[in-house]
XYZ file of C-alpha atoms in Angstrom:
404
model
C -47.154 -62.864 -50.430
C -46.763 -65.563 -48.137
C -44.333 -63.714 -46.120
C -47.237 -61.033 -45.835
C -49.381 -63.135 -44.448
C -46.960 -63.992 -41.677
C -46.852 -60.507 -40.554
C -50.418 -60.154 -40.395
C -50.606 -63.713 -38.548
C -47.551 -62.672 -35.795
C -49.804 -58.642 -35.329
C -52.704 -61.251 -34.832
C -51.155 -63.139 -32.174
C -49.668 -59.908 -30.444
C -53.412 -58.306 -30.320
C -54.771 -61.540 -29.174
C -52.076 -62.062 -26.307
C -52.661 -58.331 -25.266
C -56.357 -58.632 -24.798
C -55.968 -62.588 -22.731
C -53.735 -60.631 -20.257
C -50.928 -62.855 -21.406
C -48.379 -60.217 -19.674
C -50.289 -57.553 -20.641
C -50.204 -54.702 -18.070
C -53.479 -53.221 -18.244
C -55.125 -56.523 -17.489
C -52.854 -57.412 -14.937
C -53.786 -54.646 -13.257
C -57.450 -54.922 -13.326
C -59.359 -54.585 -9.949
C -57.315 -51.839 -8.659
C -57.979 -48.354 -8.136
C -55.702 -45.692 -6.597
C -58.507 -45.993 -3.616
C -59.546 -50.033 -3.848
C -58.619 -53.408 -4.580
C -60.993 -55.935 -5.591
C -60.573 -59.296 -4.304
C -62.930 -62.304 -4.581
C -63.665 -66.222 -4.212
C -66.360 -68.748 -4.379
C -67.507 -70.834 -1.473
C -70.035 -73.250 -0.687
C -72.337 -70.970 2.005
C -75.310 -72.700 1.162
C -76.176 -77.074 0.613
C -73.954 -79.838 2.783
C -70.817 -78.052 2.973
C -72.322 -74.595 4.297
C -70.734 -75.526 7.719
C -67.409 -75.210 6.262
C -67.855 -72.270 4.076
C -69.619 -69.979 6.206
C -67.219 -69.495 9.003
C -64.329 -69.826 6.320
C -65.810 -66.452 4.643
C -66.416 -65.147 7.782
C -62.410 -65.570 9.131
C -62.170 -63.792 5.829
C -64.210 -60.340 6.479
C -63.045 -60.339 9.583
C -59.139 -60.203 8.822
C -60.263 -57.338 5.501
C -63.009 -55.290 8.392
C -59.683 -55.175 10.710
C -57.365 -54.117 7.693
C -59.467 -51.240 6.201
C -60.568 -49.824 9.358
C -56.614 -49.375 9.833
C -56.640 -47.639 6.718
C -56.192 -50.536 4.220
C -52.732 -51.353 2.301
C -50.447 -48.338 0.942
C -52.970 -46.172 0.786
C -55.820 -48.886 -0.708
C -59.274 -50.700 0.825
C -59.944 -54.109 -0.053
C -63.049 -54.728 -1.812
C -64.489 -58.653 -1.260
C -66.531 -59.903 -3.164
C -68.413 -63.403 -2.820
C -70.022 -65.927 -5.216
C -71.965 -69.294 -3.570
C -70.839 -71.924 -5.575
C -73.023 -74.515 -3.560
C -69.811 -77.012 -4.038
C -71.346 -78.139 -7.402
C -67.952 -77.939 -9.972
C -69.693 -76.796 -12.848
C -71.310 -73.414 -10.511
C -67.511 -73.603 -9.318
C -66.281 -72.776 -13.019
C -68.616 -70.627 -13.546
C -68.415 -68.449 -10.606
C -64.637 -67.861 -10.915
C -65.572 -67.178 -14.415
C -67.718 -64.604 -13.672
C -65.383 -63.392 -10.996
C -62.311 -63.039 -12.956
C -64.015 -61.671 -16.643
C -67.442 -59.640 -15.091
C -66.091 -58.451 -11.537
C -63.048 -57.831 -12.909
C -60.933 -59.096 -9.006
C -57.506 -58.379 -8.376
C -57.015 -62.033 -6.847
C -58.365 -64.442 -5.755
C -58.366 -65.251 -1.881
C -59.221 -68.447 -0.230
C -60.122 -71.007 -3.318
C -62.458 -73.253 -1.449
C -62.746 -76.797 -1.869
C -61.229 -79.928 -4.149
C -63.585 -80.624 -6.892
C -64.172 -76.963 -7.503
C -60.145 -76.114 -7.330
C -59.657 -79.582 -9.609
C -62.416 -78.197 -11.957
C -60.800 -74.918 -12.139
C -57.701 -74.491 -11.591
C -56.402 -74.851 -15.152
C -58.746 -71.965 -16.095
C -57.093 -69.883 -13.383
C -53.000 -70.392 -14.575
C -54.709 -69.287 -18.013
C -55.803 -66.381 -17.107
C -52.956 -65.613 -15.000
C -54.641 -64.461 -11.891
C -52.413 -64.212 -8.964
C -54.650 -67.380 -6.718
C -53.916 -67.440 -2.648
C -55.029 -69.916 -0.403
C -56.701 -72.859 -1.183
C -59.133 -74.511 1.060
C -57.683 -78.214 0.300
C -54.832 -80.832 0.583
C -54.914 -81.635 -3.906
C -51.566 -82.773 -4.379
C -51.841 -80.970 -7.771
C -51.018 -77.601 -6.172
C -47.717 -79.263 -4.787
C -44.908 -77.704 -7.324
C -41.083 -77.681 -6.366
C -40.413 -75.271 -8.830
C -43.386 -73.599 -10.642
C -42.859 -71.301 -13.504
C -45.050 -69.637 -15.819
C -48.550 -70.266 -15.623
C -47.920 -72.340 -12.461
C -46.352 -69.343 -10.444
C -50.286 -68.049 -10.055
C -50.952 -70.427 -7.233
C -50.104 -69.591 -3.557
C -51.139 -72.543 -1.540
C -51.326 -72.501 2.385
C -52.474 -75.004 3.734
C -51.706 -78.187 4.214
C -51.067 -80.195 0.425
C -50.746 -84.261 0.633
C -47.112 -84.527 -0.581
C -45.529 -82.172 1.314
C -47.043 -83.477 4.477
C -45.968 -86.148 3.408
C -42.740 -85.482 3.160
C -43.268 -83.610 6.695
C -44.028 -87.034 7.917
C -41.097 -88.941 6.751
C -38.813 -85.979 8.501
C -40.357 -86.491 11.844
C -40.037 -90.521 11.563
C -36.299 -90.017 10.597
C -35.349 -87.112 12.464
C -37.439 -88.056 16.095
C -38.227 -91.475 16.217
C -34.947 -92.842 14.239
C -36.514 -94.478 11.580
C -34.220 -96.407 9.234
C -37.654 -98.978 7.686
C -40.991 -96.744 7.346
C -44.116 -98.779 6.721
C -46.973 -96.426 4.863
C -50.590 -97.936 4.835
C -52.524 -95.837 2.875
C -56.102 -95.359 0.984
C -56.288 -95.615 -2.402
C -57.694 -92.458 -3.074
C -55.969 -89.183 -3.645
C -55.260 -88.368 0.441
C -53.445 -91.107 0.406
C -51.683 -91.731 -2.919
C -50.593 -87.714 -2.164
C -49.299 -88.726 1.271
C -47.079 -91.905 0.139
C -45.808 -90.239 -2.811
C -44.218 -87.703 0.181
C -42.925 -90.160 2.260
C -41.120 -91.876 -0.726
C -40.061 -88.397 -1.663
C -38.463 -87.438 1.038
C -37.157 -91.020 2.484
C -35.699 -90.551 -0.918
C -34.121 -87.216 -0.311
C -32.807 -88.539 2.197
C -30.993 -91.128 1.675
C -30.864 -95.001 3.230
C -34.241 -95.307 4.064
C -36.744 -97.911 3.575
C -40.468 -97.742 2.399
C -42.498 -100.332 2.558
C -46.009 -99.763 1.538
C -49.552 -101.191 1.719
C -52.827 -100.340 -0.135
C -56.206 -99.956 1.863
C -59.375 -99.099 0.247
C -61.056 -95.756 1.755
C -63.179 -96.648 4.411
C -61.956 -100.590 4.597
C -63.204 -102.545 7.398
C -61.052 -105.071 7.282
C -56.766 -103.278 7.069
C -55.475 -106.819 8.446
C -53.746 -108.134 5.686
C -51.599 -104.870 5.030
C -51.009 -104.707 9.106
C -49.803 -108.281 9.015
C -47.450 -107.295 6.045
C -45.961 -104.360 7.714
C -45.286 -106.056 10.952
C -43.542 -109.018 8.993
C -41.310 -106.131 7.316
C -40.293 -105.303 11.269
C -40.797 -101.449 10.331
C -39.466 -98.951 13.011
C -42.344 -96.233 12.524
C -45.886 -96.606 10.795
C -47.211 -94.099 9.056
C -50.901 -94.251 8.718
C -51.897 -92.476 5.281
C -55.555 -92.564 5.468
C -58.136 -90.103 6.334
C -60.758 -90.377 9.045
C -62.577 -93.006 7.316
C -60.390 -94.959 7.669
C -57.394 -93.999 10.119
C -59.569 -95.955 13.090
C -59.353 -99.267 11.583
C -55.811 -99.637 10.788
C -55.422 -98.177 14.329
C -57.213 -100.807 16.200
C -55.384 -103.589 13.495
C -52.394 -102.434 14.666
C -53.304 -103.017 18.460
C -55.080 -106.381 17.739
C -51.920 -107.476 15.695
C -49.748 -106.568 18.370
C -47.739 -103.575 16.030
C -46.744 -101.570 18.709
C -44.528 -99.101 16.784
C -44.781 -95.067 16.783
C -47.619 -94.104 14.281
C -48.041 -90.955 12.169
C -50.771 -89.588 10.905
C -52.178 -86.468 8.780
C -53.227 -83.275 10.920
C -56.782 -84.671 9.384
C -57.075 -87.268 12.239
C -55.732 -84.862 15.070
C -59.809 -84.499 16.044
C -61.392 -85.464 19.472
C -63.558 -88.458 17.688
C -60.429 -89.721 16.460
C -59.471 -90.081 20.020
C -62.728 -91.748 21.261
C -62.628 -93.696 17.981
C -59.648 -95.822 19.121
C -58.645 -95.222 22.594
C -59.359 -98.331 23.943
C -58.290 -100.728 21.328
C -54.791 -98.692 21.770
C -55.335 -98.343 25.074
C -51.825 -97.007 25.315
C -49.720 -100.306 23.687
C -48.151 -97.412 21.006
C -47.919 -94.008 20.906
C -49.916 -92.028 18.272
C -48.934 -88.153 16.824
C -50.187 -86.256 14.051
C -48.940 -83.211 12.160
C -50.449 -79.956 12.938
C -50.123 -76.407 11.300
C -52.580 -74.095 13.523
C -51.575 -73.241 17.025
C -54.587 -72.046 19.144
C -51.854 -70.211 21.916
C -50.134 -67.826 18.968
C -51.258 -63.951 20.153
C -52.868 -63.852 16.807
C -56.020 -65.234 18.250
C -56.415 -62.200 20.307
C -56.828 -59.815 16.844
C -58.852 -63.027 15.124
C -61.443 -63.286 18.021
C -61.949 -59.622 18.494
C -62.597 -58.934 14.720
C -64.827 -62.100 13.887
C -67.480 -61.106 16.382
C -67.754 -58.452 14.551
C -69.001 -59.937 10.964
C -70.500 -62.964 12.716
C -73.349 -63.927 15.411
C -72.357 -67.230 15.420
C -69.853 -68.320 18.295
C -66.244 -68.774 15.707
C -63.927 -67.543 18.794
C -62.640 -70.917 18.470
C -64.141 -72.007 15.067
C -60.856 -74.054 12.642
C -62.860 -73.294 9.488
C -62.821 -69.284 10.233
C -59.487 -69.268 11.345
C -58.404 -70.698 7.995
C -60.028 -68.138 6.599
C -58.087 -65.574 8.692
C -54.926 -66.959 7.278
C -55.908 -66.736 3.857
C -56.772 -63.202 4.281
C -53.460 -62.309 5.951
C -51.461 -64.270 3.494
C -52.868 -62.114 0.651
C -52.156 -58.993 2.706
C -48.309 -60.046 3.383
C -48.113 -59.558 -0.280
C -49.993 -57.075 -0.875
C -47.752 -54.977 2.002
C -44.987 -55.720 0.081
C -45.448 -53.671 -4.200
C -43.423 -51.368 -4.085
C -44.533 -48.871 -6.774
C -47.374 -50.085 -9.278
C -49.580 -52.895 -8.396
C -49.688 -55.510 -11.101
C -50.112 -59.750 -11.331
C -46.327 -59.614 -12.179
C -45.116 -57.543 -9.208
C -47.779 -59.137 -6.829
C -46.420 -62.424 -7.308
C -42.729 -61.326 -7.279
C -43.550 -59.909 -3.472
C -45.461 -63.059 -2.706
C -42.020 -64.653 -3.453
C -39.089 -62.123 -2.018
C -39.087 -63.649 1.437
C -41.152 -66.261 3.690
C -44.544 -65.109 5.306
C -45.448 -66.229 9.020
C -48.924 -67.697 9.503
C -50.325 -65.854 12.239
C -50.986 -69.422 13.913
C -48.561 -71.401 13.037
C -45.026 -71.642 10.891
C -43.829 -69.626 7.540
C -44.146 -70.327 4.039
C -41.597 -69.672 1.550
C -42.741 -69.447 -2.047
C -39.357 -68.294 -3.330
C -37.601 -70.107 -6.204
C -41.204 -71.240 -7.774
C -41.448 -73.144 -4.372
C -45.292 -74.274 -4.137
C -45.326 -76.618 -1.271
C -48.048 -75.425 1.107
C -47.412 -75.286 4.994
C -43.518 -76.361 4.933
C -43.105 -75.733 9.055
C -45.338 -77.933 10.942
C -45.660 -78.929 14.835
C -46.441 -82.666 16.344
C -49.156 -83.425 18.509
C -49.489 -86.509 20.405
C -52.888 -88.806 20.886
C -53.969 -88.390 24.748
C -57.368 -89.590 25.650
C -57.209 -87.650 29.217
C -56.746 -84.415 27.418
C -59.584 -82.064 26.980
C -59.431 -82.449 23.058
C -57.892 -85.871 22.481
C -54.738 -84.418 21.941
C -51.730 -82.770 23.142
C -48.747 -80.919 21.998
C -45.354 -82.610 21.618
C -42.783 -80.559 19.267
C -43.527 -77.073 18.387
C -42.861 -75.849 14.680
C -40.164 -77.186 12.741
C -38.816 -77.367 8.760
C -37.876 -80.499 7.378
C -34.196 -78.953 8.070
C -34.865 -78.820 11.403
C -36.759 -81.970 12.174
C -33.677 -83.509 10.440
C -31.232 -81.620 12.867
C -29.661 -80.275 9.495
């Protein structure tokens, strides 16, 4: 009897599994039709971060308008669909909810926003959805070697640790570095951006970290600048966000730490510039990472195609080109099935060979790799320039930054 019940228990579980799309191929291939393929996302178009998420969806019709009037993908239209989640989590989990189990979407494209990808990105690797692009730097998409569940999520941009890591490389590999000193927020920006640095100085080999804590937006950073300059570091990096990147910038001038400072591709803004150009006033030199090049040809199709879903000026807008990328990221994949269109062989095609960001470096997601933007260029701080900034070294890999 009891092995009876075993039976029924293990036909239980298969049903079960069949109907969660646990590998099942019917559900893995939901949201495509010989004609279609249904994609969808939520983002905030509406409340404080509407500025963001407009022109973000809008990079996003634009790249699908320029696809499907080509003819779509083998043969195949994309279908968008949209959901405002208002940047409120629990709307967030509910709108990929409704996405995923009512719309019934191939994908998702362009997951928009930290609390709602924090809040739901768990329910996502359940599912198994195939997830590409996500509008944040979480250092919980950052995965050297995702399997299972984890092979769902394609991120593009920019993640903490592996800028991180970006930023150790350059320090190393251009500026010599043999002592590092980090100062960094204690939030998740910069807890993601240390853990890099130590990662890579790590990998490596005969490096030295030495680190110092900052609250986010501190006023006074003169106690870890006074630490780092006793340490006699050869490069500073400056883990903070823009609340905060100013102040240890204009510490580091007052203390008389003139070393070569790196920052996140965050602080590579204009105000940044204004913020701290004459406290600097040219004692040190200043770079930051940066992963979107405005000269690529690529802007040509981008700016053509966006007027066309948008009144609004986003010819030059970052927030729409991001959304550009995310589009043609899912299309590099999508390019690639050969024969039936599934999760399984969308993600194997996603991972068979690196794909170029129209504006900036490739991405290789081979191997379970799950590191975001792995090629990134350096810009340098220049107050005369007509946005604060100027470029210094074009795109490189760690590999290459290291002369490897």
């Amino acid at each position: 009897m009891k092995g009876k019940k075993l039976a029924v228990l293990a036909m239980v579980l298969v049903v079960i599994l069949s109907l969660t799309g646990c590998g099942g191929a019917s559900a893995a291939a939901q949201g495509v039709t010989k004609e279609t393929v249904k994609v969808g996302n939520s983002i905030a178009t509406s409340g404080p971060l509407a500025p963001v998420g407009v022109p973000f969806k809008a990079g996003i019709e634009a790249y699908f308008l320029m696809v499907n009037e080509a003819g779509g993908v083998n043969g195949r239209t994309i279908e968008y669909v949209h959901t405002d989640d208002e940047f409120n989590p629990e709307k967030g989990k509910a709108a990929i909810d409704k996405l995923i189990n009512d719309e019934k979407i191939f994908a998702l494209v362009g997951h928009f926003g930290t609390p709602i990808v924090g809040a739901t990105l768990n329910d996502i690797k359940e599912t198994g959805i195939p997830a590409v692009y996500f509008a944040t730097g979480t250092g919980i998409l950052y995965n050297e070697k995702a399997e299972g569940a984890d092979r769902v999520a394609f991120p593009v941009q920019p993640v903490y640790p592996m800028e991180g890591r970006i930023m150790a490389a350059w320090a190393v590999g251009e500026f010599n570095a043999k002592k590092i000193g980090v100062i960094y927020t204690n939030d998740d920006a910069g807890k993601d951006l240390l853990g890099g640095v130590e990662n890579e100085a790590e990998k490596i080999g005969g490096i030295e970290v030495f680190a110092e804590q900052v609250p986010p937006n501190a006023e006074d950073v003169s106690a870890a600048v006074t630490k780092l300059k006793n340490e006699a570091v050869d490069v500073v990096v400056i883990a903070a966000i823009q609340g905060t990147f100013p102040q240890i910038a204009k510490e580091m001038a007052k203390q008389g730490l003139n070393k070569t400072a790196i920052t996140t591709y965050v602080n590579a803004d204009q105000r940044m510039t204004e913020a701290v150009k004459d406290a600097v006033n040219g004692q040190f030199d200043i770079y930051a990472d940066a992963w979107v090049d405005m000269t690529k040809p690529a802007v040509k199709d981008y700016r053509e195609w966006v007027a066309k879903v948008s009144n609004e000026d986003l010819s030059s807008n970052a927030y729409a080109m991001t959304g550009w990328i995310a589009a043609h990221f899912f299309v590099e994949g999508l390019k690639r099935v050969d024969g039936e269109l599934t999760w399984d062989t969308y993600m194997a095609a996603m991972e068979s060979a690196p794909i170029q960001n129209p504006f900036g470096g490739s991405i290789d997601f081979s191997d379970g790799k799950r590191l975001g933007t792995q090629e990134m260029a350096l810009s340098r701080m220049n107050p005369d320039a007509e946005a604060g900034w100027e470029a210094f070294i074009g795109f490189k890999s760690i590999p290459e930054m290291l002369g490897e």
